[in-house]
């Protein structure tokens, strides 16, 4: 028995209305880098929050790993602001410093999806999942967006389902699943 899945709407409208999910990463401590991390995790992207990250990177002494995470968090804020080129610079700088932090790849994938570069976005998200991340539901949600862009409705459906399994209270993937019709053949 085959399962056939069809999405009810086009990916272009989906990305424009829902956006990709961003994955911040945790920097522990009490300094500006930790403040930057907290702001990114709370969904902030105002100029003051970005400036805190700027100051942390310019003035604080931190480990290479915390510097890489701070770049990811600033990149997340820039992504939320629609500053994709600047966000990519931060994410690329992060992986140049420390190439084993999955959130850098997940966020780079989200940007590539927003730019409709679905195959590249999918590759980045898969790399991030391989490395491990703090919020895998966001990765599966973003990967579902990439699959929809590649017109693979079945894979998109399965990843939206995985996102719901991992985060049952997250409404966004639940809403996306409502657009699908599943039939058995």
PDB file of C-alpha atoms in Angstrom:
ATOM      1  CA  UNK A   1       0.000   0.000   0.000  1.00  0.00           C
ATOM      2  CA  UNK A   2       1.422   3.387  -1.009  1.00  0.00           C
ATOM      3  CA  UNK A   3       0.715   6.612   0.810  1.00  0.00           C
ATOM      4  CA  UNK A   4       0.224   9.610  -1.399  1.00  0.00           C
ATOM      5  CA  UNK A   5       0.471  13.079   0.079  1.00  0.00           C
ATOM      6  CA  UNK A   6      -0.535  16.313  -1.589  1.00  0.00           C
ATOM      7  CA  UNK A   7      -0.023  19.824  -0.300  1.00  0.00           C
ATOM      8  CA  UNK A   8      -2.903  22.216  -0.718  1.00  0.00           C
ATOM      9  CA  UNK A   9      -0.918  25.365  -1.523  1.00  0.00           C
ATOM     10  CA  UNK A  10       2.287  26.613  -3.109  1.00  0.00           C
ATOM     11  CA  UNK A  11       5.590  26.948  -1.250  1.00  0.00           C
ATOM     12  CA  UNK A  12       6.118  30.567  -2.303  1.00  0.00           C
ATOM     13  CA  UNK A  13       3.054  31.653  -0.368  1.00  0.00           C
ATOM     14  CA  UNK A  14       4.059  29.449   2.551  1.00  0.00           C
ATOM     15  CA  UNK A  15       7.531  30.919   2.996  1.00  0.00           C
ATOM     16  CA  UNK A  16       6.236  34.468   2.664  1.00  0.00           C
ATOM     17  CA  UNK A  17       3.498  33.993   5.251  1.00  0.00           C
ATOM     18  CA  UNK A  18       5.138  31.722   7.829  1.00  0.00           C
ATOM     19  CA  UNK A  19       8.878  32.166   7.415  1.00  0.00           C
ATOM     20  CA  UNK A  20      11.444  29.665   8.484  1.00  0.00           C
ATOM     21  CA  UNK A  21      12.088  28.844  12.111  1.00  0.00           C
ATOM     22  CA  UNK A  22      15.293  30.187  13.627  1.00  0.00           C
ATOM     23  CA  UNK A  23      17.425  28.226  16.069  1.00  0.00           C
ATOM     24  CA  UNK A  24      19.359  30.258  18.626  1.00  0.00           C
ATOM     25  CA  UNK A  25      22.056  28.640  20.735  1.00  0.00           C
ATOM     26  CA  UNK A  26      22.886  28.964  24.410  1.00  0.00           C
ATOM     27  CA  UNK A  27      25.886  30.852  25.762  1.00  0.00           C
ATOM     28  CA  UNK A  28      26.146  30.355  29.512  1.00  0.00           C
ATOM     29  CA  UNK A  29      27.429  33.113  31.750  1.00  0.00           C
ATOM     30  CA  UNK A  30      26.568  36.611  32.861  1.00  0.00           C
ATOM     31  CA  UNK A  31      28.283  38.804  30.267  1.00  0.00           C
ATOM     32  CA  UNK A  32      27.136  40.399  27.044  1.00  0.00           C
ATOM     33  CA  UNK A  33      27.447  37.119  25.103  1.00  0.00           C
ATOM     34  CA  UNK A  34      24.956  35.497  27.490  1.00  0.00           C
ATOM     35  CA  UNK A  35      22.679  38.544  27.155  1.00  0.00           C
ATOM     36  CA  UNK A  36      22.901  38.201  23.357  1.00  0.00           C
ATOM     37  CA  UNK A  37      22.010  34.513  23.671  1.00  0.00           C
ATOM     38  CA  UNK A  38      19.015  35.258  25.887  1.00  0.00           C
ATOM     39  CA  UNK A  39      17.743  37.915  23.476  1.00  0.00           C
ATOM     40  CA  UNK A  40      18.038  35.562  20.494  1.00  0.00           C
ATOM     41  CA  UNK A  41      16.250  32.770  22.335  1.00  0.00           C
ATOM     42  CA  UNK A  42      13.433  35.135  23.343  1.00  0.00           C
ATOM     43  CA  UNK A  43      12.859  36.045  19.690  1.00  0.00           C
ATOM     44  CA  UNK A  44      14.328  39.547  19.870  1.00  0.00           C
ATOM     45  CA  UNK A  45      15.808  41.221  16.808  1.00  0.00           C
ATOM     46  CA  UNK A  46      15.662  44.909  17.662  1.00  0.00           C
ATOM     47  CA  UNK A  47      18.724  47.037  16.998  1.00  0.00           C
ATOM     48  CA  UNK A  48      19.599  47.227  20.704  1.00  0.00           C
ATOM     49  CA  UNK A  49      19.747  43.423  20.971  1.00  0.00           C
ATOM     50  CA  UNK A  50      21.950  43.187  17.876  1.00  0.00           C
ATOM     51  CA  UNK A  51      24.171  45.877  19.367  1.00  0.00           C
ATOM     52  CA  UNK A  52      24.608  43.802  22.543  1.00  0.00           C
ATOM     53  CA  UNK A  53      25.903  40.966  20.351  1.00  0.00           C
ATOM     54  CA  UNK A  54      28.180  43.424  18.507  1.00  0.00           C
ATOM     55  CA  UNK A  55      29.634  44.623  21.809  1.00  0.00           C
ATOM     56  CA  UNK A  56      30.101  41.077  23.100  1.00  0.00           C
ATOM     57  CA  UNK A  57      32.040  40.135  19.972  1.00  0.00           C
ATOM     58  CA  UNK A  58      34.132  43.311  20.067  1.00  0.00           C
ATOM     59  CA  UNK A  59      34.853  43.598  23.782  1.00  0.00           C
ATOM     60  CA  UNK A  60      34.454  40.314  25.633  1.00  0.00           C
ATOM     61  CA  UNK A  61      37.046  37.624  26.087  1.00  0.00           C
ATOM     62  CA  UNK A  62      35.334  34.311  25.395  1.00  0.00           C
ATOM     63  CA  UNK A  63      36.097  30.812  24.239  1.00  0.00           C
ATOM     64  CA  UNK A  64      36.174  30.098  20.516  1.00  0.00           C
ATOM     65  CA  UNK A  65      32.972  28.067  20.931  1.00  0.00           C
ATOM     66  CA  UNK A  66      31.132  30.914  22.705  1.00  0.00           C
ATOM     67  CA  UNK A  67      32.333  33.353  20.031  1.00  0.00           C
ATOM     68  CA  UNK A  68      30.946  31.015  17.348  1.00  0.00           C
ATOM     69  CA  UNK A  69      27.634  30.746  19.234  1.00  0.00           C
ATOM     70  CA  UNK A  70      27.438  34.521  19.647  1.00  0.00           C
ATOM     71  CA  UNK A  71      27.897  34.889  15.890  1.00  0.00           C
ATOM     72  CA  UNK A  72      25.043  32.413  15.383  1.00  0.00           C
ATOM     73  CA  UNK A  73      22.800  34.360  17.760  1.00  0.00           C
ATOM     74  CA  UNK A  74      23.567  37.662  16.042  1.00  0.00           C
ATOM     75  CA  UNK A  75      22.955  35.940  12.698  1.00  0.00           C
ATOM     76  CA  UNK A  76      19.560  34.754  13.932  1.00  0.00           C
ATOM     77  CA  UNK A  77      18.619  38.310  14.871  1.00  0.00           C
ATOM     78  CA  UNK A  78      19.757  39.628  11.495  1.00  0.00           C
ATOM     79  CA  UNK A  79      17.791  36.870   9.753  1.00  0.00           C
ATOM     80  CA  UNK A  80      14.652  37.913  11.630  1.00  0.00           C
ATOM     81  CA  UNK A  81      15.265  41.464  10.411  1.00  0.00           C
ATOM     82  CA  UNK A  82      15.473  40.208   6.801  1.00  0.00           C
ATOM     83  CA  UNK A  83      19.183  41.067   6.610  1.00  0.00           C
ATOM     84  CA  UNK A  84      20.045  37.756   4.948  1.00  0.00           C
ATOM     85  CA  UNK A  85      23.439  38.688   3.517  1.00  0.00           C
ATOM     86  CA  UNK A  86      24.691  39.965   6.878  1.00  0.00           C
ATOM     87  CA  UNK A  87      23.221  36.941   8.649  1.00  0.00           C
ATOM     88  CA  UNK A  88      25.030  34.611   6.244  1.00  0.00           C
ATOM     89  CA  UNK A  89      28.309  36.412   6.964  1.00  0.00           C
ATOM     90  CA  UNK A  90      27.825  35.741  10.693  1.00  0.00           C
ATOM     91  CA  UNK A  91      26.887  32.095  10.155  1.00  0.00           C
ATOM     92  CA  UNK A  92      29.821  31.539   7.811  1.00  0.00           C
ATOM     93  CA  UNK A  93      32.156  33.179  10.332  1.00  0.00           C
ATOM     94  CA  UNK A  94      30.749  30.920  13.033  1.00  0.00           C
ATOM     95  CA  UNK A  95      31.440  27.718  11.094  1.00  0.00           C
ATOM     96  CA  UNK A  96      34.914  28.988  10.185  1.00  0.00           C
ATOM     97  CA  UNK A  97      35.636  29.203  13.920  1.00  0.00           C
ATOM     98  CA  UNK A  98      33.806  26.075  15.059  1.00  0.00           C
ATOM     99  CA  UNK A  99      32.322  23.781  12.426  1.00  0.00           C
ATOM    100  CA  UNK A 100      30.466  21.411  14.741  1.00  0.00           C
ATOM    101  CA  UNK A 101      27.590  23.596  16.006  1.00  0.00           C
ATOM    102  CA  UNK A 102      24.438  22.389  14.280  1.00  0.00           C
ATOM    103  CA  UNK A 103      22.490  25.635  14.747  1.00  0.00           C
ATOM    104  CA  UNK A 104      24.786  27.456  12.309  1.00  0.00           C
ATOM    105  CA  UNK A 105      23.798  25.029   9.560  1.00  0.00           C
ATOM    106  CA  UNK A 106      20.092  25.027  10.466  1.00  0.00           C
ATOM    107  CA  UNK A 107      19.961  28.822  10.282  1.00  0.00           C
ATOM    108  CA  UNK A 108      21.989  28.969   7.074  1.00  0.00           C
ATOM    109  CA  UNK A 109      19.509  26.451   5.670  1.00  0.00           C
ATOM    110  CA  UNK A 110      16.586  28.639   6.750  1.00  0.00           C
ATOM    111  CA  UNK A 111      18.076  31.622   4.931  1.00  0.00           C
ATOM    112  CA  UNK A 112      18.687  29.598   1.781  1.00  0.00           C
ATOM    113  CA  UNK A 113      15.068  28.420   1.877  1.00  0.00           C
ATOM    114  CA  UNK A 114      13.876  32.018   2.213  1.00  0.00           C
ATOM    115  CA  UNK A 115      16.014  32.771  -0.866  1.00  0.00           C
ATOM    116  CA  UNK A 116      14.320  29.820  -2.625  1.00  0.00           C
ATOM    117  CA  UNK A 117      17.598  27.880  -2.805  1.00  0.00           C
ATOM    118  CA  UNK A 118      15.844  24.774  -1.512  1.00  0.00           C
ATOM    119  CA  UNK A 119      18.382  22.055  -2.352  1.00  0.00           C
ATOM    120  CA  UNK A 120      21.216  24.015  -0.700  1.00  0.00           C
ATOM    121  CA  UNK A 121      18.986  24.721   2.287  1.00  0.00           C
ATOM    122  CA  UNK A 122      18.142  21.042   2.593  1.00  0.00           C
ATOM    123  CA  UNK A 123      21.837  20.107   2.588  1.00  0.00           C
ATOM    124  CA  UNK A 124      22.564  22.609   5.355  1.00  0.00           C
ATOM    125  CA  UNK A 125      19.668  21.409   7.497  1.00  0.00           C
ATOM    126  CA  UNK A 126      20.689  17.776   7.105  1.00  0.00           C
ATOM    127  CA  UNK A 127      24.224  18.690   8.213  1.00  0.00           C
ATOM    128  CA  UNK A 128      22.833  20.523  11.258  1.00  0.00           C
ATOM    129  CA  UNK A 129      20.673  17.540  12.210  1.00  0.00           C
ATOM    130  CA  UNK A 130      23.684  15.221  11.887  1.00  0.00           C
ATOM    131  CA  UNK A 131      25.662  17.425  14.275  1.00  0.00           C
ATOM    132  CA  UNK A 132      22.816  17.711  16.767  1.00  0.00           C
ATOM    133  CA  UNK A 133      20.909  20.799  17.835  1.00  0.00           C
ATOM    134  CA  UNK A 134      19.050  22.123  20.858  1.00  0.00           C
ATOM    135  CA  UNK A 135      15.679  22.478  19.054  1.00  0.00           C
ATOM    136  CA  UNK A 136      15.343  19.755  16.397  1.00  0.00           C
ATOM    137  CA  UNK A 137      11.659  20.498  15.768  1.00  0.00           C
ATOM    138  CA  UNK A 138      12.703  23.757  14.087  1.00  0.00           C
ATOM    139  CA  UNK A 139      15.076  21.870  11.815  1.00  0.00           C
ATOM    140  CA  UNK A 140      12.353  19.447  10.743  1.00  0.00           C
ATOM    141  CA  UNK A 141       9.974  22.335  10.124  1.00  0.00           C
ATOM    142  CA  UNK A 142      12.552  24.113   7.954  1.00  0.00           C
ATOM    143  CA  UNK A 143      13.397  20.903   6.135  1.00  0.00           C
ATOM    144  CA  UNK A 144       9.681  20.463   5.391  1.00  0.00           C
ATOM    145  CA  UNK A 145       9.692  23.926   3.799  1.00  0.00           C
ATOM    146  CA  UNK A 146      12.666  22.903   1.658  1.00  0.00           C
ATOM    147  CA  UNK A 147      10.957  19.699   0.586  1.00  0.00           C
ATOM    148  CA  UNK A 148       7.858  21.653  -0.402  1.00  0.00           C
ATOM    149  CA  UNK A 149      10.035  23.965  -2.469  1.00  0.00           C
ATOM    150  CA  UNK A 150      11.434  20.867  -4.181  1.00  0.00           C
ATOM    151  CA  UNK A 151       7.859  19.644  -4.717  1.00  0.00           C
ATOM    152  CA  UNK A 152       8.291  16.584  -2.498  1.00  0.00           C
ATOM    153  CA  UNK A 153       4.992  16.755  -0.614  1.00  0.00           C
ATOM    154  CA  UNK A 154       5.397  13.347   1.048  1.00  0.00           C
ATOM    155  CA  UNK A 155       8.772  14.224   2.604  1.00  0.00           C
ATOM    156  CA  UNK A 156       7.434  17.646   3.646  1.00  0.00           C
ATOM    157  CA  UNK A 157       4.430  16.055   5.324  1.00  0.00           C
ATOM    158  CA  UNK A 158       6.606  13.576   7.221  1.00  0.00           C
ATOM    159  CA  UNK A 159       8.898  16.352   8.472  1.00  0.00           C
ATOM    160  CA  UNK A 160       5.977  18.516   9.604  1.00  0.00           C
ATOM    161  CA  UNK A 161       4.730  15.441  11.481  1.00  0.00           C
ATOM    162  CA  UNK A 162       8.157  14.964  13.065  1.00  0.00           C
ATOM    163  CA  UNK A 163       8.187  18.615  14.161  1.00  0.00           C
ATOM    164  CA  UNK A 164       4.801  18.111  15.848  1.00  0.00           C
ATOM    165  CA  UNK A 165       5.997  14.899  17.495  1.00  0.00           C
ATOM    166  CA  UNK A 166       9.000  16.720  18.954  1.00  0.00           C
ATOM    167  CA  UNK A 167       7.063  19.888  19.932  1.00  0.00           C
ATOM    168  CA  UNK A 168       3.378  18.923  20.338  1.00  0.00           C
ATOM    169  CA  UNK A 169       2.357  22.415  21.491  1.00  0.00           C
ATOM    170  CA  UNK A 170       3.958  24.246  18.548  1.00  0.00           C
ATOM    171  CA  UNK A 171       1.085  25.505  16.406  1.00  0.00           C
ATOM    172  CA  UNK A 172       3.008  26.358  13.228  1.00  0.00           C
ATOM    173  CA  UNK A 173       3.719  22.796  11.992  1.00  0.00           C
ATOM    174  CA  UNK A 174       0.244  21.730  13.099  1.00  0.00           C
ATOM    175  CA  UNK A 175      -1.232  24.440  10.879  1.00  0.00           C
ATOM    176  CA  UNK A 176       0.900  23.323   7.938  1.00  0.00           C
ATOM    177  CA  UNK A 177      -0.299  19.736   8.277  1.00  0.00           C
ATOM    178  CA  UNK A 178      -3.880  20.926   7.787  1.00  0.00           C
ATOM    179  CA  UNK A 179      -3.008  21.829   4.186  1.00  0.00           C
ATOM    180  CA  UNK A 180      -2.238  18.218   3.283  1.00  0.00           C
ATOM    181  CA  UNK A 181      -4.492  15.431   2.061  1.00  0.00           C
ATOM    182  CA  UNK A 182      -3.281  11.898   2.741  1.00  0.00           C
ATOM    183  CA  UNK A 183      -4.732   9.006   0.745  1.00  0.00           C
ATOM    184  CA  UNK A 184      -3.776   5.342   0.618  1.00  0.00           C
ATOM    185  CA  UNK A 185      -3.435   3.685  -2.750  1.00  0.00           C
TER     186      UNK A 185
END
